[in-house]
Amino acid sequence: MEVTLNGEVRSLVGNPPAIGEELPHFKVFDKDGEKIKTRFLFGKPTLISVIPNINTSVCSIQTKKFNEEVDKYKEANFLTVSTNTIEEQQNWCAAEGVKNMQLVSDHEESFGYAMKLLIPDEGILARSVWVVDAEGKITYREICPEIVMEPDYATAIAELKKLL
């Protein structure tokens, strides 16, 4: 699959999973450096916001928008995933006052390879939003065709609400 970055074509490491498929196995790291594996997300509907780099404007906007929604949906998991280091993510959270959204680091690229969202030439993930049911089945996905484009926040939240 391909996306563009400022109009220039970038190739992903494969074709990301489709709606109806199971969430692949991966591991990411939370703010304390603890591993979060796919199975830890089961039991609750989950919204996964995937961003290329937390230190860019569109990624910052996307993370803040979903952070505003977290408290409204206590019965759901919200994650933001990027290849930024844990330290970079925590510095951003401190600077922006983001406390509720859980940022997780894919610095080992496990998530990127499993989800086929890694852009290997850049070492970043393709901007996307995923909604997964409590059993781990993908019920919604949006992969932004242009990396600097914001996702459709309202539709992603509406899809999450259907699972609650």
PDB file of C-alpha atoms in Angstrom:
ATOM      1  CA  MET A   1       0.000   0.000   0.000  1.00  0.00           C
ATOM      2  CA  GLU A   2       1.105   3.555  -0.643  1.00  0.00           C
ATOM      3  CA  VAL A   3       0.391   6.925   0.950  1.00  0.00           C
ATOM      4  CA  THR A   4       1.797  10.348   0.189  1.00  0.00           C
ATOM      5  CA  LEU A   5       3.867  12.723   2.291  1.00  0.00           C
ATOM      6  CA  ASN A   6       3.443  16.277   1.009  1.00  0.00           C
ATOM      7  CA  GLY A   7       2.426  14.764  -2.328  1.00  0.00           C
ATOM      8  CA  GLU A   8       5.398  12.380  -2.597  1.00  0.00           C
ATOM      9  CA  VAL A   9       4.579   8.654  -2.692  1.00  0.00           C
ATOM     10  CA  ARG A  10       5.707   6.509   0.239  1.00  0.00           C
ATOM     11  CA  SER A  11       5.331   2.721   0.442  1.00  0.00           C
ATOM     12  CA  LEU A  12       4.163   0.890   3.554  1.00  0.00           C
ATOM     13  CA  VAL A  13       5.711  -2.474   4.488  1.00  0.00           C
ATOM     14  CA  GLY A  14       2.569  -4.241   3.268  1.00  0.00           C
ATOM     15  CA  ASN A  15      -1.200  -4.058   3.208  1.00  0.00           C
ATOM     16  CA  PRO A  16      -2.728  -3.107   6.574  1.00  0.00           C
ATOM     17  CA  PRO A  17      -5.405  -5.392   8.033  1.00  0.00           C
ATOM     18  CA  ALA A  18      -8.972  -4.986   6.812  1.00  0.00           C
ATOM     19  CA  ILE A  19     -12.191  -4.408   8.720  1.00  0.00           C
ATOM     20  CA  GLY A  20     -13.373  -7.733  10.117  1.00  0.00           C
ATOM     21  CA  GLU A  21      -9.849  -9.077  10.644  1.00  0.00           C
ATOM     22  CA  GLU A  22      -8.295  -9.721  14.031  1.00  0.00           C
ATOM     23  CA  LEU A  23      -5.879  -7.143  15.399  1.00  0.00           C
ATOM     24  CA  PRO A  24      -2.391  -8.602  14.777  1.00  0.00           C
ATOM     25  CA  HIS A  25      -0.033  -9.380  17.652  1.00  0.00           C
ATOM     26  CA  PHE A  26       2.379  -6.567  18.516  1.00  0.00           C
ATOM     27  CA  LYS A  27       4.022  -4.899  21.470  1.00  0.00           C
ATOM     28  CA  VAL A  28       4.419  -1.221  22.287  1.00  0.00           C
ATOM     29  CA  PHE A  29       5.775   0.534  25.369  1.00  0.00           C
ATOM     30  CA  ASP A  30       3.950   2.779  27.818  1.00  0.00           C
ATOM     31  CA  LYS A  31       5.323   5.848  29.607  1.00  0.00           C
ATOM     32  CA  ASP A  32       7.018   3.641  32.217  1.00  0.00           C
ATOM     33  CA  GLY A  33       8.721   1.486  29.599  1.00  0.00           C
ATOM     34  CA  GLU A  34       6.343  -1.421  30.295  1.00  0.00           C
ATOM     35  CA  LYS A  35       5.314  -3.637  27.379  1.00  0.00           C
ATOM     36  CA  ILE A  36       1.720  -3.461  26.231  1.00  0.00           C
ATOM     37  CA  LYS A  37       0.816  -6.460  24.119  1.00  0.00           C
ATOM     38  CA  THR A  38      -2.215  -6.811  21.881  1.00  0.00           C
ATOM     39  CA  ARG A  39      -4.038  -9.060  24.347  1.00  0.00           C
ATOM     40  CA  PHE A  40      -3.937  -6.331  27.029  1.00  0.00           C
ATOM     41  CA  LEU A  41      -6.411  -4.341  24.920  1.00  0.00           C
ATOM     42  CA  PHE A  42      -9.057  -7.077  24.866  1.00  0.00           C
ATOM     43  CA  GLY A  43     -12.122  -6.811  27.075  1.00  0.00           C
ATOM     44  CA  LYS A  44     -12.929  -3.224  26.090  1.00  0.00           C
ATOM     45  CA  PRO A  45     -13.518  -1.511  22.761  1.00  0.00           C
ATOM     46  CA  THR A  46     -10.347   0.325  21.733  1.00  0.00           C
ATOM     47  CA  LEU A  47      -9.590   3.359  19.589  1.00  0.00           C
ATOM     48  CA  ILE A  48      -6.025   3.425  18.288  1.00  0.00           C
ATOM     49  CA  SER A  49      -4.814   6.729  16.898  1.00  0.00           C
ATOM     50  CA  VAL A  50      -1.641   6.265  14.854  1.00  0.00           C
ATOM     51  CA  ILE A  51       0.601   9.246  14.163  1.00  0.00           C
ATOM     52  CA  PRO A  52       3.917   9.666  12.335  1.00  0.00           C
ATOM     53  CA  ASN A  53       5.668  12.016  14.799  1.00  0.00           C
ATOM     54  CA  ILE A  54       4.249  13.591  17.974  1.00  0.00           C
ATOM     55  CA  ASN A  55       6.470  16.643  17.475  1.00  0.00           C
ATOM     56  CA  THR A  56       4.676  17.802  14.316  1.00  0.00           C
ATOM     57  CA  SER A  57       1.617  20.050  14.154  1.00  0.00           C
ATOM     58  CA  VAL A  58      -0.943  17.648  12.637  1.00  0.00           C
ATOM     59  CA  CYS A  59       0.086  14.823  14.987  1.00  0.00           C
ATOM     60  CA  SER A  60      -0.209  17.201  17.915  1.00  0.00           C
ATOM     61  CA  ILE A  61      -3.690  18.294  16.789  1.00  0.00           C
ATOM     62  CA  GLN A  62      -4.826  14.687  16.279  1.00  0.00           C
ATOM     63  CA  THR A  63      -3.599  13.602  19.714  1.00  0.00           C
ATOM     64  CA  LYS A  64      -5.226  16.590  21.439  1.00  0.00           C
ATOM     65  CA  LYS A  65      -8.561  15.987  19.651  1.00  0.00           C
ATOM     66  CA  PHE A  66      -8.741  12.373  20.799  1.00  0.00           C
ATOM     67  CA  ASN A  67      -7.480  13.362  24.278  1.00  0.00           C
ATOM     68  CA  GLU A  68     -10.614  15.557  24.562  1.00  0.00           C
ATOM     69  CA  GLU A  69     -12.759  12.429  24.060  1.00  0.00           C
ATOM     70  CA  VAL A  70     -11.063  10.044  26.497  1.00  0.00           C
ATOM     71  CA  ASP A  71     -12.997  11.084  29.607  1.00  0.00           C
ATOM     72  CA  LYS A  72     -16.356  10.697  27.847  1.00  0.00           C
ATOM     73  CA  TYR A  73     -15.751   6.992  27.223  1.00  0.00           C
ATOM     74  CA  LYS A  74     -14.458   5.378  30.406  1.00  0.00           C
ATOM     75  CA  GLU A  75     -15.480   1.937  29.111  1.00  0.00           C
ATOM     76  CA  ALA A  76     -13.076   2.188  26.153  1.00  0.00           C
ATOM     77  CA  ASN A  77      -9.307   2.111  25.679  1.00  0.00           C
ATOM     78  CA  PHE A  78      -7.691   5.026  23.851  1.00  0.00           C
ATOM     79  CA  LEU A  79      -4.110   4.744  22.591  1.00  0.00           C
ATOM     80  CA  THR A  80      -1.935   6.977  20.476  1.00  0.00           C
ATOM     81  CA  VAL A  81       0.935   5.126  18.801  1.00  0.00           C
ATOM     82  CA  SER A  82       4.058   6.633  17.218  1.00  0.00           C
ATOM     83  CA  THR A  83       7.659   5.595  16.699  1.00  0.00           C
ATOM     84  CA  ASN A  84       8.797   8.461  18.931  1.00  0.00           C
ATOM     85  CA  THR A  85      10.746   7.458  22.025  1.00  0.00           C
ATOM     86  CA  ILE A  86       8.965   7.318  25.373  1.00  0.00           C
ATOM     87  CA  GLU A  87      10.944  10.379  26.462  1.00  0.00           C
ATOM     88  CA  GLU A  88       9.850  12.402  23.413  1.00  0.00           C
ATOM     89  CA  GLN A  89       6.223  11.424  24.015  1.00  0.00           C
ATOM     90  CA  GLN A  90       6.357  12.330  27.708  1.00  0.00           C
ATOM     91  CA  ASN A  91       8.056  15.661  26.986  1.00  0.00           C
ATOM     92  CA  TRP A  92       5.268  16.465  24.515  1.00  0.00           C
ATOM     93  CA  CYS A  93       2.556  15.476  27.031  1.00  0.00           C
ATOM     94  CA  ALA A  94       4.135  17.698  29.688  1.00  0.00           C
ATOM     95  CA  ALA A  95       4.463  20.658  27.305  1.00  0.00           C
ATOM     96  CA  GLU A  96       0.891  20.282  25.991  1.00  0.00           C
ATOM     97  CA  GLY A  97      -0.823  19.374  29.262  1.00  0.00           C
ATOM     98  CA  VAL A  98      -2.104  16.073  27.880  1.00  0.00           C
ATOM     99  CA  LYS A  99      -2.815  13.756  30.788  1.00  0.00           C
ATOM    100  CA  ASN A 100      -5.526  11.314  29.738  1.00  0.00           C
ATOM    101  CA  MET A 101      -4.548   9.956  26.333  1.00  0.00           C
ATOM    102  CA  GLN A 102      -2.147   7.045  26.655  1.00  0.00           C
ATOM    103  CA  LEU A 103       0.784   7.569  24.302  1.00  0.00           C
ATOM    104  CA  VAL A 104       2.699   4.403  23.531  1.00  0.00           C
ATOM    105  CA  SER A 105       5.999   4.044  21.754  1.00  0.00           C
ATOM    106  CA  ASP A 106       6.583   1.742  18.801  1.00  0.00           C
ATOM    107  CA  HIS A 107      10.312   2.527  18.765  1.00  0.00           C
ATOM    108  CA  GLU A 108      10.971  -1.191  18.118  1.00  0.00           C
ATOM    109  CA  GLU A 109       8.562  -1.024  15.124  1.00  0.00           C
ATOM    110  CA  SER A 110       6.651  -4.146  16.258  1.00  0.00           C
ATOM    111  CA  PHE A 111       3.273  -2.400  15.791  1.00  0.00           C
ATOM    112  CA  GLY A 112       4.361  -0.857  12.486  1.00  0.00           C
ATOM    113  CA  TYR A 113       5.361  -4.203  10.996  1.00  0.00           C
ATOM    114  CA  ALA A 114       2.401  -6.147  12.444  1.00  0.00           C
ATOM    115  CA  MET A 115      -0.139  -3.582  11.227  1.00  0.00           C
ATOM    116  CA  LYS A 116       1.784  -2.983   7.964  1.00  0.00           C
ATOM    117  CA  LEU A 117       1.769   0.758   8.706  1.00  0.00           C
ATOM    118  CA  LEU A 118       5.521   1.324   8.860  1.00  0.00           C
ATOM    119  CA  ILE A 119       7.061   3.550   6.200  1.00  0.00           C
ATOM    120  CA  PRO A 120      10.554   2.047   6.333  1.00  0.00           C
ATOM    121  CA  ASP A 121      12.321   4.828   4.407  1.00  0.00           C
ATOM    122  CA  GLU A 122      11.120   7.357   6.993  1.00  0.00           C
ATOM    123  CA  GLY A 123      10.977   5.190  10.132  1.00  0.00           C
ATOM    124  CA  ILE A 124       7.468   6.497  10.837  1.00  0.00           C
ATOM    125  CA  LEU A 125       3.944   5.106  10.842  1.00  0.00           C
ATOM    126  CA  ALA A 126       1.206   6.027   8.375  1.00  0.00           C
ATOM    127  CA  ARG A 127      -1.436   8.286   9.936  1.00  0.00           C
ATOM    128  CA  SER A 128      -4.486   6.188  10.694  1.00  0.00           C
ATOM    129  CA  VAL A 129      -7.293   5.516  13.162  1.00  0.00           C
ATOM    130  CA  TRP A 130      -8.512   2.071  14.159  1.00  0.00           C
ATOM    131  CA  VAL A 131     -11.475   0.917  16.223  1.00  0.00           C
ATOM    132  CA  VAL A 132     -11.329  -2.590  17.620  1.00  0.00           C
ATOM    133  CA  ASP A 133     -14.066  -4.463  19.499  1.00  0.00           C
ATOM    134  CA  ALA A 134     -13.575  -6.076  22.918  1.00  0.00           C
ATOM    135  CA  GLU A 135     -12.596  -9.384  21.271  1.00  0.00           C
ATOM    136  CA  GLY A 136      -9.888  -7.798  19.123  1.00  0.00           C
ATOM    137  CA  LYS A 137     -11.721  -7.602  15.778  1.00  0.00           C
ATOM    138  CA  ILE A 138     -11.163  -4.483  13.666  1.00  0.00           C
ATOM    139  CA  THR A 139     -14.494  -2.709  13.146  1.00  0.00           C
ATOM    140  CA  TYR A 140     -13.227   0.551  11.609  1.00  0.00           C
ATOM    141  CA  ARG A 141     -10.091   1.806   9.926  1.00  0.00           C
ATOM    142  CA  GLU A 142      -9.080   5.019   8.273  1.00  0.00           C
ATOM    143  CA  ILE A 143      -5.659   5.244   6.687  1.00  0.00           C
ATOM    144  CA  CYS A 144      -5.087   8.840   5.624  1.00  0.00           C
ATOM    145  CA  PRO A 145      -3.965   8.848   1.979  1.00  0.00           C
ATOM    146  CA  GLU A 146      -1.885  11.984   2.634  1.00  0.00           C
ATOM    147  CA  ILE A 147       0.160  11.870   5.836  1.00  0.00           C
ATOM    148  CA  VAL A 148      -0.266  15.570   6.603  1.00  0.00           C
ATOM    149  CA  MET A 149      -4.085  15.218   6.409  1.00  0.00           C
ATOM    150  CA  GLU A 150      -6.135  14.943   9.617  1.00  0.00           C
ATOM    151  CA  PRO A 151      -8.381  11.901  10.073  1.00  0.00           C
ATOM    152  CA  ASP A 152     -12.178  11.985  10.312  1.00  0.00           C
ATOM    153  CA  TYR A 153     -12.519  12.334  14.087  1.00  0.00           C
ATOM    154  CA  ALA A 154     -16.321  12.310  14.177  1.00  0.00           C
ATOM    155  CA  THR A 155     -16.661   9.077  12.222  1.00  0.00           C
ATOM    156  CA  ALA A 156     -14.028   7.313  14.348  1.00  0.00           C
ATOM    157  CA  ILE A 157     -15.813   8.326  17.572  1.00  0.00           C
ATOM    158  CA  ALA A 158     -19.205   7.333  16.098  1.00  0.00           C
ATOM    159  CA  GLU A 159     -17.787   3.892  15.269  1.00  0.00           C
ATOM    160  CA  LEU A 160     -16.428   3.537  18.799  1.00  0.00           C
ATOM    161  CA  LYS A 161     -19.829   4.517  20.263  1.00  0.00           C
ATOM    162  CA  LYS A 162     -21.468   1.647  18.345  1.00  0.00           C
ATOM    163  CA  LEU A 163     -19.425  -0.784  20.460  1.00  0.00           C
ATOM    164  CA  LEU A 164     -20.308   0.717  23.833  1.00  0.00           C
TER     165      LEU A 164
END
